[in-house]
mmCIF file with all atom_site columns, C-alpha atoms in Angstrom:
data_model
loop_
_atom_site.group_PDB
_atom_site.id
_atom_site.type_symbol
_atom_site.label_atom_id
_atom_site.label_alt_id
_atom_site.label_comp_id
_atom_site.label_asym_id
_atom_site.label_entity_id
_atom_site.label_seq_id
_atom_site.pdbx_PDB_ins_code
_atom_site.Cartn_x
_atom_site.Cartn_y
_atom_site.Cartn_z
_atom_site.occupancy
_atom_site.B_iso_or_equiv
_atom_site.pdbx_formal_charge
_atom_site.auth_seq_id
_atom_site.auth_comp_id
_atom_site.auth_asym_id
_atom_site.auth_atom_id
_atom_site.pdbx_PDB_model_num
ATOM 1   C CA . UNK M 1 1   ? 0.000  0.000  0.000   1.00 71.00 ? 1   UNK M CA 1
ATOM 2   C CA . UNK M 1 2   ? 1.082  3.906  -0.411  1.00 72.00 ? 2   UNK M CA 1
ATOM 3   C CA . UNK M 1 3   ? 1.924  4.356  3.045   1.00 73.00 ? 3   UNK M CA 1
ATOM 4   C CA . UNK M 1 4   ? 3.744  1.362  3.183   1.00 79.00 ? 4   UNK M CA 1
ATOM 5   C CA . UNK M 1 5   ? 5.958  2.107  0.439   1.00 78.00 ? 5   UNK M CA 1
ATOM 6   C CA . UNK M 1 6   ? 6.265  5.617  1.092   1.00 77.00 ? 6   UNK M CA 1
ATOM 7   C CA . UNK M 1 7   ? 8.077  4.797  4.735   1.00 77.00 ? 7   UNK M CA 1
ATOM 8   C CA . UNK M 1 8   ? 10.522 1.776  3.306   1.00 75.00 ? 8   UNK M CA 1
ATOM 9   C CA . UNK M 1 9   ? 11.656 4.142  -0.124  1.00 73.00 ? 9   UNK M CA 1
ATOM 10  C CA . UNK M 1 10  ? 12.367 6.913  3.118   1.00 72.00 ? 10  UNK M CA 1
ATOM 11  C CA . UNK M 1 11  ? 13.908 3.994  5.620   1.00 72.00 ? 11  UNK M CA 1
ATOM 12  C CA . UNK M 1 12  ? 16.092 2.948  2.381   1.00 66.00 ? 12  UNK M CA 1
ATOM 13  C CA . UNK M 1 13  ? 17.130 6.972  1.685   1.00 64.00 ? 13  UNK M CA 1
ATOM 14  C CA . UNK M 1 14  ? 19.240 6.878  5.594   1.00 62.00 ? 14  UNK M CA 1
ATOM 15  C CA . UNK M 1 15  ? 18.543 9.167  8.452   1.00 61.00 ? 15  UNK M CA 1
ATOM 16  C CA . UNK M 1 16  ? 17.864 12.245 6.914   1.00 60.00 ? 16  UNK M CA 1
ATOM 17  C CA . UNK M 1 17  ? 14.300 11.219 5.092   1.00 68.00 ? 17  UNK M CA 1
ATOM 18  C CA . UNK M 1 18  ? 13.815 8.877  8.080   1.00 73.00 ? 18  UNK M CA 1
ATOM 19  C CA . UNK M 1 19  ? 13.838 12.424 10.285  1.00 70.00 ? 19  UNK M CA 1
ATOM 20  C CA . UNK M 1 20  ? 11.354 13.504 7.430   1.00 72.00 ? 20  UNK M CA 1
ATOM 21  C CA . UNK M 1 21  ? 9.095  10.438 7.628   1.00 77.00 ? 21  UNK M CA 1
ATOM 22  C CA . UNK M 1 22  ? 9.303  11.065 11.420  1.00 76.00 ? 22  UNK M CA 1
ATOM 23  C CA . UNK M 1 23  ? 8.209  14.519 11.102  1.00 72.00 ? 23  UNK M CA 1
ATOM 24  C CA . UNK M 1 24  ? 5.602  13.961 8.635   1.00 76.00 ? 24  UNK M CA 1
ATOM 25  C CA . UNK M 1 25  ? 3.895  10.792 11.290  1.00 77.00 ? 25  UNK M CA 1
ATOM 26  C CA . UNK M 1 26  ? 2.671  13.627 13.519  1.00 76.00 ? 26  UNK M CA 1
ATOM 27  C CA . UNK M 1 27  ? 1.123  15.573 10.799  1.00 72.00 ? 27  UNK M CA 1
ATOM 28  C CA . UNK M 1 28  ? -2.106 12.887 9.598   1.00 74.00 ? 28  UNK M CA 1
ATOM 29  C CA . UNK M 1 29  ? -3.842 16.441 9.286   1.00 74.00 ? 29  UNK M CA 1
ATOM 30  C CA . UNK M 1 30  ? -2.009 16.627 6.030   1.00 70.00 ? 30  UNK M CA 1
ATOM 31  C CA . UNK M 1 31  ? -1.105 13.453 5.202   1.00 74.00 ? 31  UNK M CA 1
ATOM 32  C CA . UNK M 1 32  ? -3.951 11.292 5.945   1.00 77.00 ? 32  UNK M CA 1
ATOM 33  C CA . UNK M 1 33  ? -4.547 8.939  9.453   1.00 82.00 ? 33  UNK M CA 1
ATOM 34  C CA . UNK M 1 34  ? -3.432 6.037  7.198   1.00 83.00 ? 34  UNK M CA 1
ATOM 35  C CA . UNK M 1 35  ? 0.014  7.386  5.756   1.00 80.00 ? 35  UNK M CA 1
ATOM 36  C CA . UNK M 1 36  ? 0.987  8.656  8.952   1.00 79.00 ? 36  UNK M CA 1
ATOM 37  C CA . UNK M 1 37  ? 0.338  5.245  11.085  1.00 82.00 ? 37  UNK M CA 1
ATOM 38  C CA . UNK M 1 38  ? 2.908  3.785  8.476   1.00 81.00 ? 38  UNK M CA 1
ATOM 39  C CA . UNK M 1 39  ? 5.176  6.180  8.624   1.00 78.00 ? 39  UNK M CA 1
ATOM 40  C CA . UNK M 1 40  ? 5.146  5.642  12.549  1.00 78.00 ? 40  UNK M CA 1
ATOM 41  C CA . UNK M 1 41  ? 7.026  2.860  12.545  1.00 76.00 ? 41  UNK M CA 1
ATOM 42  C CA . UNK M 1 42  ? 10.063 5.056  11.712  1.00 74.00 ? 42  UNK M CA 1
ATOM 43  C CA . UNK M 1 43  ? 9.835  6.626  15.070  1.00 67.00 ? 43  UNK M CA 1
ATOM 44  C CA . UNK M 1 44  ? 12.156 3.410  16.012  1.00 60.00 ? 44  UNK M CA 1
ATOM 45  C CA . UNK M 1 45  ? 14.728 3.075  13.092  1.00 50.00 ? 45  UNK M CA 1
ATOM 46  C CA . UNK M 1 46  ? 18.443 3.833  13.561  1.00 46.00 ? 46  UNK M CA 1
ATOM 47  C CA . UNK M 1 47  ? 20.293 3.254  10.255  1.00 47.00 ? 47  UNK M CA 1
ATOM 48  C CA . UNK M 1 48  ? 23.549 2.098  10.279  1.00 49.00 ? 48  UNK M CA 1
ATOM 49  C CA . UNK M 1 49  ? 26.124 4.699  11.626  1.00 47.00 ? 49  UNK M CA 1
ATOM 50  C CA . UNK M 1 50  ? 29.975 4.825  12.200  1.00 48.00 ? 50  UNK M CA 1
ATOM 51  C CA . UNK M 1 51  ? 30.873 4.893  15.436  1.00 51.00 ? 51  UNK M CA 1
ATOM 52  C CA . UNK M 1 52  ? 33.684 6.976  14.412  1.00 51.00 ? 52  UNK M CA 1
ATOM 53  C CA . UNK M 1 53  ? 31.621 9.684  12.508  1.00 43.00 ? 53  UNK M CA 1
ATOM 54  C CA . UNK M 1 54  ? 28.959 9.501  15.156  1.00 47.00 ? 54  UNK M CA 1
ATOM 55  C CA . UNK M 1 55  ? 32.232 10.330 17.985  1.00 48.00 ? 55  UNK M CA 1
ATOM 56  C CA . UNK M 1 56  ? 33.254 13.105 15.817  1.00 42.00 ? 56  UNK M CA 1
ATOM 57  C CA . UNK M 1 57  ? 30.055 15.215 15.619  1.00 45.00 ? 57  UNK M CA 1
ATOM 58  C CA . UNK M 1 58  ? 29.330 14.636 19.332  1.00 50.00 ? 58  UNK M CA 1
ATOM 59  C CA . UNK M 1 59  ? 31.768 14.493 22.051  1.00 55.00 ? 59  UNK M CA 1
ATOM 60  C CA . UNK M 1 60  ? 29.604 14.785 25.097  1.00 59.00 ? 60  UNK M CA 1
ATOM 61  C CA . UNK M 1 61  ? 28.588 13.116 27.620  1.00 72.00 ? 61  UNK M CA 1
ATOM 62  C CA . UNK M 1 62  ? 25.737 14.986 29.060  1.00 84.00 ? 62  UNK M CA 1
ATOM 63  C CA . UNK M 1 63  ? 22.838 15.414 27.063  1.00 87.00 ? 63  UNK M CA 1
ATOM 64  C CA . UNK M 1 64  ? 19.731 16.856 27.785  1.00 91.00 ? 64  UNK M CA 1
ATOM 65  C CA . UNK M 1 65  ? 16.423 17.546 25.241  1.00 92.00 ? 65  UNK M CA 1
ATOM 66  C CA . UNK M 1 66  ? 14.031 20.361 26.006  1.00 95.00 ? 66  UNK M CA 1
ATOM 67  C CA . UNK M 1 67  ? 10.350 20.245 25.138  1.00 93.00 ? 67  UNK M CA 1
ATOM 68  C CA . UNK M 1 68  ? 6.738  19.396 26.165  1.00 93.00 ? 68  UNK M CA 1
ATOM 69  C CA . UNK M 1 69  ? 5.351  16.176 26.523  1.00 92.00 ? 69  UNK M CA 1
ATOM 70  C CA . UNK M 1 70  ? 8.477  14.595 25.651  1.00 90.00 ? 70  UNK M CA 1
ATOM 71  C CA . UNK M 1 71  ? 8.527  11.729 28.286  1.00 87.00 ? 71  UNK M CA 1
ATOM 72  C CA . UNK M 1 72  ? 8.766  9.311  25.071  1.00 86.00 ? 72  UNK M CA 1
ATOM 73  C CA . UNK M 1 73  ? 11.214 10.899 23.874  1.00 84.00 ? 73  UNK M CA 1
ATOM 74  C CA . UNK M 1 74  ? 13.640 7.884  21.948  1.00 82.00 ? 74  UNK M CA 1
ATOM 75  C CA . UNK M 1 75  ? 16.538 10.574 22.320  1.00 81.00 ? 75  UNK M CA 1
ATOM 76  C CA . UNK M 1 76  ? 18.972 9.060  24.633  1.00 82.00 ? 76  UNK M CA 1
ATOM 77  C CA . UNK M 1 77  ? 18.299 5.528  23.322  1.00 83.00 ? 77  UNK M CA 1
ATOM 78  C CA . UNK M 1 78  ? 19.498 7.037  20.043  1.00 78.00 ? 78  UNK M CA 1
ATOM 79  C CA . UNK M 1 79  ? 22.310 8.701  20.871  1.00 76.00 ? 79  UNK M CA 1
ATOM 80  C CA . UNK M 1 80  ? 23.687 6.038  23.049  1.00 78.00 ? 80  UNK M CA 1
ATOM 81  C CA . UNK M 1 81  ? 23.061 3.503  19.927  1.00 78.00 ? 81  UNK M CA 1
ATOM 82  C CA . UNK M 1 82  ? 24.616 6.132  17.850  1.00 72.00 ? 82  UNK M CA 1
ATOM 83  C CA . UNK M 1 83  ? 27.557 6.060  20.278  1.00 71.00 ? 83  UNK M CA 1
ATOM 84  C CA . UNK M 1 84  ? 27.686 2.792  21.226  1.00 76.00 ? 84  UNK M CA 1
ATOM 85  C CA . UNK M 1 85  ? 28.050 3.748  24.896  1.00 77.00 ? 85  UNK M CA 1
ATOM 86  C CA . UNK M 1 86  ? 26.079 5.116  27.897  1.00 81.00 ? 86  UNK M CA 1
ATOM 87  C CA . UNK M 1 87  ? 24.905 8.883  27.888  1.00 81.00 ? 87  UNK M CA 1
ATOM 88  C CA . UNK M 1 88  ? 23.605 10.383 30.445  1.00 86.00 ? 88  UNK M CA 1
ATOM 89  C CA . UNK M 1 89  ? 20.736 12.346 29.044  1.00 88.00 ? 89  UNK M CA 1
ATOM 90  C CA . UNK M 1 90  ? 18.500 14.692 30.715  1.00 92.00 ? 90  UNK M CA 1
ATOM 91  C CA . UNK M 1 91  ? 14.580 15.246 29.756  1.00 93.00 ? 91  UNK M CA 1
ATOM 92  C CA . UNK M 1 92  ? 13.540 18.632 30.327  1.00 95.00 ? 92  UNK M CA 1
ATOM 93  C CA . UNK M 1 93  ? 9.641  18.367 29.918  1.00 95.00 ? 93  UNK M CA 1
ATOM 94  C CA . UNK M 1 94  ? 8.145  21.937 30.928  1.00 96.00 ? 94  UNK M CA 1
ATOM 95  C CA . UNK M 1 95  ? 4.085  22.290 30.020  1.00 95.00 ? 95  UNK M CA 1
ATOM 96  C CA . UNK M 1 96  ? 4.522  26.607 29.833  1.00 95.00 ? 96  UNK M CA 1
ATOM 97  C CA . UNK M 1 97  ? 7.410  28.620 28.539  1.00 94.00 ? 97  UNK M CA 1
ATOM 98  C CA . UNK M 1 98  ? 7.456  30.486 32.046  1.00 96.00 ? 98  UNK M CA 1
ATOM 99  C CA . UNK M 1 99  ? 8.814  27.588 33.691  1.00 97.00 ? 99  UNK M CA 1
ATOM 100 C CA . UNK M 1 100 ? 12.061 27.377 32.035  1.00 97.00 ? 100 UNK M CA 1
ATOM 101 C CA . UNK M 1 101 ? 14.581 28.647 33.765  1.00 96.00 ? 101 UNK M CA 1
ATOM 102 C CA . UNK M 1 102 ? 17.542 30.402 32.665  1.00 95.00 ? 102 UNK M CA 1
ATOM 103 C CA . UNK M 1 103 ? 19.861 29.079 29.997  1.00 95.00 ? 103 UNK M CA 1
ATOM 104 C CA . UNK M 1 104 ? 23.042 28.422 31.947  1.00 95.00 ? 104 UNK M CA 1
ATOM 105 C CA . UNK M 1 105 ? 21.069 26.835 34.567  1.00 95.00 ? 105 UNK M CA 1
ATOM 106 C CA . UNK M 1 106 ? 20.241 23.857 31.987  1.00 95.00 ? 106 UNK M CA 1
ATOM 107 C CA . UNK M 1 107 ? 24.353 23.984 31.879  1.00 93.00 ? 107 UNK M CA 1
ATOM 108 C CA . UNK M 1 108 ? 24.895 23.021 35.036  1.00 93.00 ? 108 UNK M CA 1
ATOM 109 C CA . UNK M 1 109 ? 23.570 19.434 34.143  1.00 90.00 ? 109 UNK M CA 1
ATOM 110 C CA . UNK M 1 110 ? 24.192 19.623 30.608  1.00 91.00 ? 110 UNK M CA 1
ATOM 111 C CA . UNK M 1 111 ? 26.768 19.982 28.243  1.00 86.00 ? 111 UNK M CA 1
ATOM 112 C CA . UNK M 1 112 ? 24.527 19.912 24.563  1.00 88.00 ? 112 UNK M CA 1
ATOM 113 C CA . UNK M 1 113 ? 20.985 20.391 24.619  1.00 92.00 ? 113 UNK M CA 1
ATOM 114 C CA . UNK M 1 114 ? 18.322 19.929 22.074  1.00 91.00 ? 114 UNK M CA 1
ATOM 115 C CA . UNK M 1 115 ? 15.072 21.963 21.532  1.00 92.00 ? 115 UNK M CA 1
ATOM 116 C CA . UNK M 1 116 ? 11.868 20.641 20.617  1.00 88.00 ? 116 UNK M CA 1
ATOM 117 C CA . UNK M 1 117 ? 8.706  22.246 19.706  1.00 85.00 ? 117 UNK M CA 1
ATOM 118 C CA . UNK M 1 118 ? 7.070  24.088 20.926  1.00 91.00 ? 118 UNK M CA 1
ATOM 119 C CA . UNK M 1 119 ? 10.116 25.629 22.339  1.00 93.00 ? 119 UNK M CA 1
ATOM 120 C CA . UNK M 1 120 ? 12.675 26.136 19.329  1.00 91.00 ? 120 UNK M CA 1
ATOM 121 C CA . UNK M 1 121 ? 11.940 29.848 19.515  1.00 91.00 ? 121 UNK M CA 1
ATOM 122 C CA . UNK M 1 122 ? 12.866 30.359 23.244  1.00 95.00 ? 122 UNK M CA 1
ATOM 123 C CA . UNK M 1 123 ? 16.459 31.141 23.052  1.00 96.00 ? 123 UNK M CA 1
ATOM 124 C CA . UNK M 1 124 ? 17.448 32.547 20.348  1.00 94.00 ? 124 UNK M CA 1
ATOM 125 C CA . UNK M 1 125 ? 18.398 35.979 21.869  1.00 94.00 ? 125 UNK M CA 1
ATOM 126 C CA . UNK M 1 126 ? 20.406 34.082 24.812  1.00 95.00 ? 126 UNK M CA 1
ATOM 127 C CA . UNK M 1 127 ? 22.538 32.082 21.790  1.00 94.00 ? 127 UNK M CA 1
ATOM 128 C CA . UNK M 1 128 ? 25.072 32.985 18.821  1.00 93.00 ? 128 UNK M CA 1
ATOM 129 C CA . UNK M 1 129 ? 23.738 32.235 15.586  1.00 91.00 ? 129 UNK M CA 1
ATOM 130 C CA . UNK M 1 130 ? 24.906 32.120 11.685  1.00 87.00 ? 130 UNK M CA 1
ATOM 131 C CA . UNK M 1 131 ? 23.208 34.373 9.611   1.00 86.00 ? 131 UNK M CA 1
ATOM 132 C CA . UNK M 1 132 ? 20.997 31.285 8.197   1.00 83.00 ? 132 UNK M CA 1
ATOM 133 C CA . UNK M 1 133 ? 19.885 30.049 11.654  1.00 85.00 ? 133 UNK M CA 1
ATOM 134 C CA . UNK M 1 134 ? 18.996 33.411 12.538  1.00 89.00 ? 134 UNK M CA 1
ATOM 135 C CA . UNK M 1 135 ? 16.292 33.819 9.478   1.00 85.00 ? 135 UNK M CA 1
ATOM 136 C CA . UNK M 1 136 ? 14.769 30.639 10.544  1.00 85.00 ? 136 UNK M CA 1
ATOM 137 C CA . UNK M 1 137 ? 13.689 32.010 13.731  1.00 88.00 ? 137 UNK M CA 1
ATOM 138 C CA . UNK M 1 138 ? 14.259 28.720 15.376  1.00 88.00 ? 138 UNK M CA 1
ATOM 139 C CA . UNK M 1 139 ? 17.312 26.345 16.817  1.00 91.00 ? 139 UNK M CA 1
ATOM 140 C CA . UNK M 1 140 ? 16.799 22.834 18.113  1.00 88.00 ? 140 UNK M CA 1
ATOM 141 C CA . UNK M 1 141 ? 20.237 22.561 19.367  1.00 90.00 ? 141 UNK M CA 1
ATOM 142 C CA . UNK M 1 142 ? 22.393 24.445 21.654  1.00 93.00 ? 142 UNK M CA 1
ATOM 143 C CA . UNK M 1 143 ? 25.914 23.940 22.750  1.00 89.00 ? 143 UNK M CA 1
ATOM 144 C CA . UNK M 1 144 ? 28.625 26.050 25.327  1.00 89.00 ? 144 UNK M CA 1
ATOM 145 C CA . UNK M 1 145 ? 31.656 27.892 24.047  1.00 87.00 ? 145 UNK M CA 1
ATOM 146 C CA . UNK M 1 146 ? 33.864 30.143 25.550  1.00 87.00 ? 146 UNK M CA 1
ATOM 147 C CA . UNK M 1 147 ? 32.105 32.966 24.901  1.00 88.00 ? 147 UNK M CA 1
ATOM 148 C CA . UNK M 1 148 ? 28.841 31.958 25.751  1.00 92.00 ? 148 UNK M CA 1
ATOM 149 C CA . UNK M 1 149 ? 26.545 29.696 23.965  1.00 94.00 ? 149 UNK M CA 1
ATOM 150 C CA . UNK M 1 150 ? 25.926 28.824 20.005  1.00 92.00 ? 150 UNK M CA 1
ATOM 151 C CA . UNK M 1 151 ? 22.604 27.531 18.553  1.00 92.00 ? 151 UNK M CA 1
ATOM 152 C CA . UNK M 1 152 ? 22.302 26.030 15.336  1.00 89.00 ? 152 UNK M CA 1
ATOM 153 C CA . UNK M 1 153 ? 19.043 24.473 13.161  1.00 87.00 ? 153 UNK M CA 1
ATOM 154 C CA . UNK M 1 154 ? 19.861 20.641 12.654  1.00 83.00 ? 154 UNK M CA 1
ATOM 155 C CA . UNK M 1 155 ? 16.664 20.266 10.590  1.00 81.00 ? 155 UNK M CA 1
ATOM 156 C CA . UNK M 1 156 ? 17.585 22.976 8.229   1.00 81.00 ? 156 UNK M CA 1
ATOM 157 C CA . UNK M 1 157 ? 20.860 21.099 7.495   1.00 77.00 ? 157 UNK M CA 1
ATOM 158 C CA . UNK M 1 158 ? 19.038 17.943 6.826   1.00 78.00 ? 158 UNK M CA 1
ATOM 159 C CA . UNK M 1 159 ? 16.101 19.611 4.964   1.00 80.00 ? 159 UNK M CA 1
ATOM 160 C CA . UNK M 1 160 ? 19.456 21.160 2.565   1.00 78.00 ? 160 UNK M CA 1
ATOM 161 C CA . UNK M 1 161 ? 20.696 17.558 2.288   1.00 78.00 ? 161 UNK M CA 1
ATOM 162 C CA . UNK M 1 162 ? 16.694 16.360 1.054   1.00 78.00 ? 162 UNK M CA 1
ATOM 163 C CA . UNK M 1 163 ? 15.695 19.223 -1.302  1.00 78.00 ? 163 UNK M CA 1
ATOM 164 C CA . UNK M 1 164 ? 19.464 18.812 -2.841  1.00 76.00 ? 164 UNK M CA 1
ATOM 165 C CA . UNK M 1 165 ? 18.708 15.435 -3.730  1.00 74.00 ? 165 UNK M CA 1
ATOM 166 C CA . UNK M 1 166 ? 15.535 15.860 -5.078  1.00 74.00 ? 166 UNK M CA 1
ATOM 167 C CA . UNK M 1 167 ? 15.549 16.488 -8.653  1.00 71.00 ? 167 UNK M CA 1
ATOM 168 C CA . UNK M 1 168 ? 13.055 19.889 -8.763  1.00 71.00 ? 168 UNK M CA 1
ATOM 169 C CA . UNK M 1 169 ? 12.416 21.373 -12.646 1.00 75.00 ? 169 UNK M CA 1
ATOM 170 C CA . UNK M 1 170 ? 10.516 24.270 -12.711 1.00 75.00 ? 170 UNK M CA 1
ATOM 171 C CA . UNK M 1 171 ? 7.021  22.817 -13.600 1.00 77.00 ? 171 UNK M CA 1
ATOM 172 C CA . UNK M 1 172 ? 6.952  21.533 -10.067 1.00 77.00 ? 172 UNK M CA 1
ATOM 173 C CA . UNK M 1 173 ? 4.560  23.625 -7.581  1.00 80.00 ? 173 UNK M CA 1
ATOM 174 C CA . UNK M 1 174 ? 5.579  23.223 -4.053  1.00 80.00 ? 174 UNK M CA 1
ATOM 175 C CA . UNK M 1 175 ? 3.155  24.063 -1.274  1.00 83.00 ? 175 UNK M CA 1
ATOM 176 C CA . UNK M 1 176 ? 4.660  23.848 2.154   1.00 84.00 ? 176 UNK M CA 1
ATOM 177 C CA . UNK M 1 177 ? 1.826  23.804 5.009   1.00 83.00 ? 177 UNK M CA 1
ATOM 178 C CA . UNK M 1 178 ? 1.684  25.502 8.312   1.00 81.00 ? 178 UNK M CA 1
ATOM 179 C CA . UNK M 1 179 ? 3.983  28.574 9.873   1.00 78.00 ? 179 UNK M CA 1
ATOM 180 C CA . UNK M 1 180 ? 5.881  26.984 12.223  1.00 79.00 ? 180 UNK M CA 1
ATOM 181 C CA . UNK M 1 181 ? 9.652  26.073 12.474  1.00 78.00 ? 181 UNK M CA 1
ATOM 182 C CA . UNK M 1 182 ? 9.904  23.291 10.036  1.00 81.00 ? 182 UNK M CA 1
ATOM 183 C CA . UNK M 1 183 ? 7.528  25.474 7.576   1.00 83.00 ? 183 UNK M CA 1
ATOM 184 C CA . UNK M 1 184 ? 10.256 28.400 7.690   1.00 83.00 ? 184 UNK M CA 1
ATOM 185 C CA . UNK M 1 185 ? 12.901 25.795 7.800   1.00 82.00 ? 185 UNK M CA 1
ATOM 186 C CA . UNK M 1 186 ? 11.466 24.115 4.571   1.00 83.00 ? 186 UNK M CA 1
ATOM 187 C CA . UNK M 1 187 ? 10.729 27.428 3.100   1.00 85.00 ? 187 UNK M CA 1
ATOM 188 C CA . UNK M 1 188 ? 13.880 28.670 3.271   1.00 83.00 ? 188 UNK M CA 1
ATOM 189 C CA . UNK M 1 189 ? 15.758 25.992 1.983   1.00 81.00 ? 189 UNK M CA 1
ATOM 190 C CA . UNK M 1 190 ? 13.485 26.269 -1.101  1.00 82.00 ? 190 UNK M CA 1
ATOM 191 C CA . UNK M 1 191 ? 14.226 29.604 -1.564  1.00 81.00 ? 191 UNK M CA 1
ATOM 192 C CA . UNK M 1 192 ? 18.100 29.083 -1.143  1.00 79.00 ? 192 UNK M CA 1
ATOM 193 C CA . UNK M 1 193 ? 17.937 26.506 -4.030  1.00 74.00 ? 193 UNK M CA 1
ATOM 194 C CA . UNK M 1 194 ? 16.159 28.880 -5.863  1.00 70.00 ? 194 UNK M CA 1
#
């Protein structure tokens, strides 16, 4: 069936569709009830990753994510099969933006944290951003330097990696729904290409 083959051709394109297919499951008010209970099952998959590569792009060993109603959250599970060690990983599940406390109190605990909605917005005047991270309005990841701290958009460098990919002619409409993060994420990537 569609939604069958829709999630194996995105399991079989690696982790960047699978984060699409992932994203896409919580939408079934765009995608239909039956598409998006297919495409749940890739709330689970890991693909294959090098243990090397995966040591290289993170070196810590505190984690923490940020969000509402994240309790199951597969985050540290992923990270530590990513890995292939323990992390200790930190949920941060607040139900109101008023009870998150200060940034470098999350730091204490912490030494990477990543955003999730409805949050992304939160702290983008307490981080450093590239000019690209700063159109999106939005940062799902946040790290310590020395100078303070540095946000960047990990779904706008995966959304580059998909819309390269794709083979786009003109005659192609695109309509991208909604206004929220991934919307400006997705919109801007399209207009980059552009």
């Amino acid at each position: 069936d569609e939604g069958e083959r829709l999630s194996n051709s995105l399991e079989s394109m690696g982790t960047t569709f699978i984060k699409l297919g992932q994203f896409l499951a919580t939408r079934p008010d765009i995608i239909g009830e039956e598409i998006a209970k297919k495409l749940e099952k890739l709330q689970d998959k890991l693909p294959a990753f090098s243990t090397e590569k995966a040591k290289n792009i993170l070196i810590m060993n505190k984690l923490g994510l940020l969000g509402k109603g994240i309790q199951h959250s597969k985050s540290k599970s992923m990270y530590e099969g990513l890995l292939k060690r323990n992390v200790d990983y930190h949920l941060f599940d607040y139900e109101t933006e008023l009870e998150i406390p200060a940034l470098h109190e999350f730091f204490k605990t912490v030494e990477g944290l990543s955003i999730t909605a409805p949050y992304k917005e939160h702290f983008l005047n307490d981080v450093d951003l590239s000019l690209e991270v700063k159109k999106l309005h939005a940062i799902n990841c946040i790290r310590k330097t020395k100078n303070g701290f540095e946000g960047t958009n990990t779904d706008y460098l995966a959304c580059q990696k998909i819309i390269d990919s794709l083979q786009i002619t003109d005659d192609i409409n695109i309509f991208i729904l909604g206004r929220g993060a991934m919307a400006r994420v997705l919109s801007q990537c399209f207009d980059e290409k552009n």
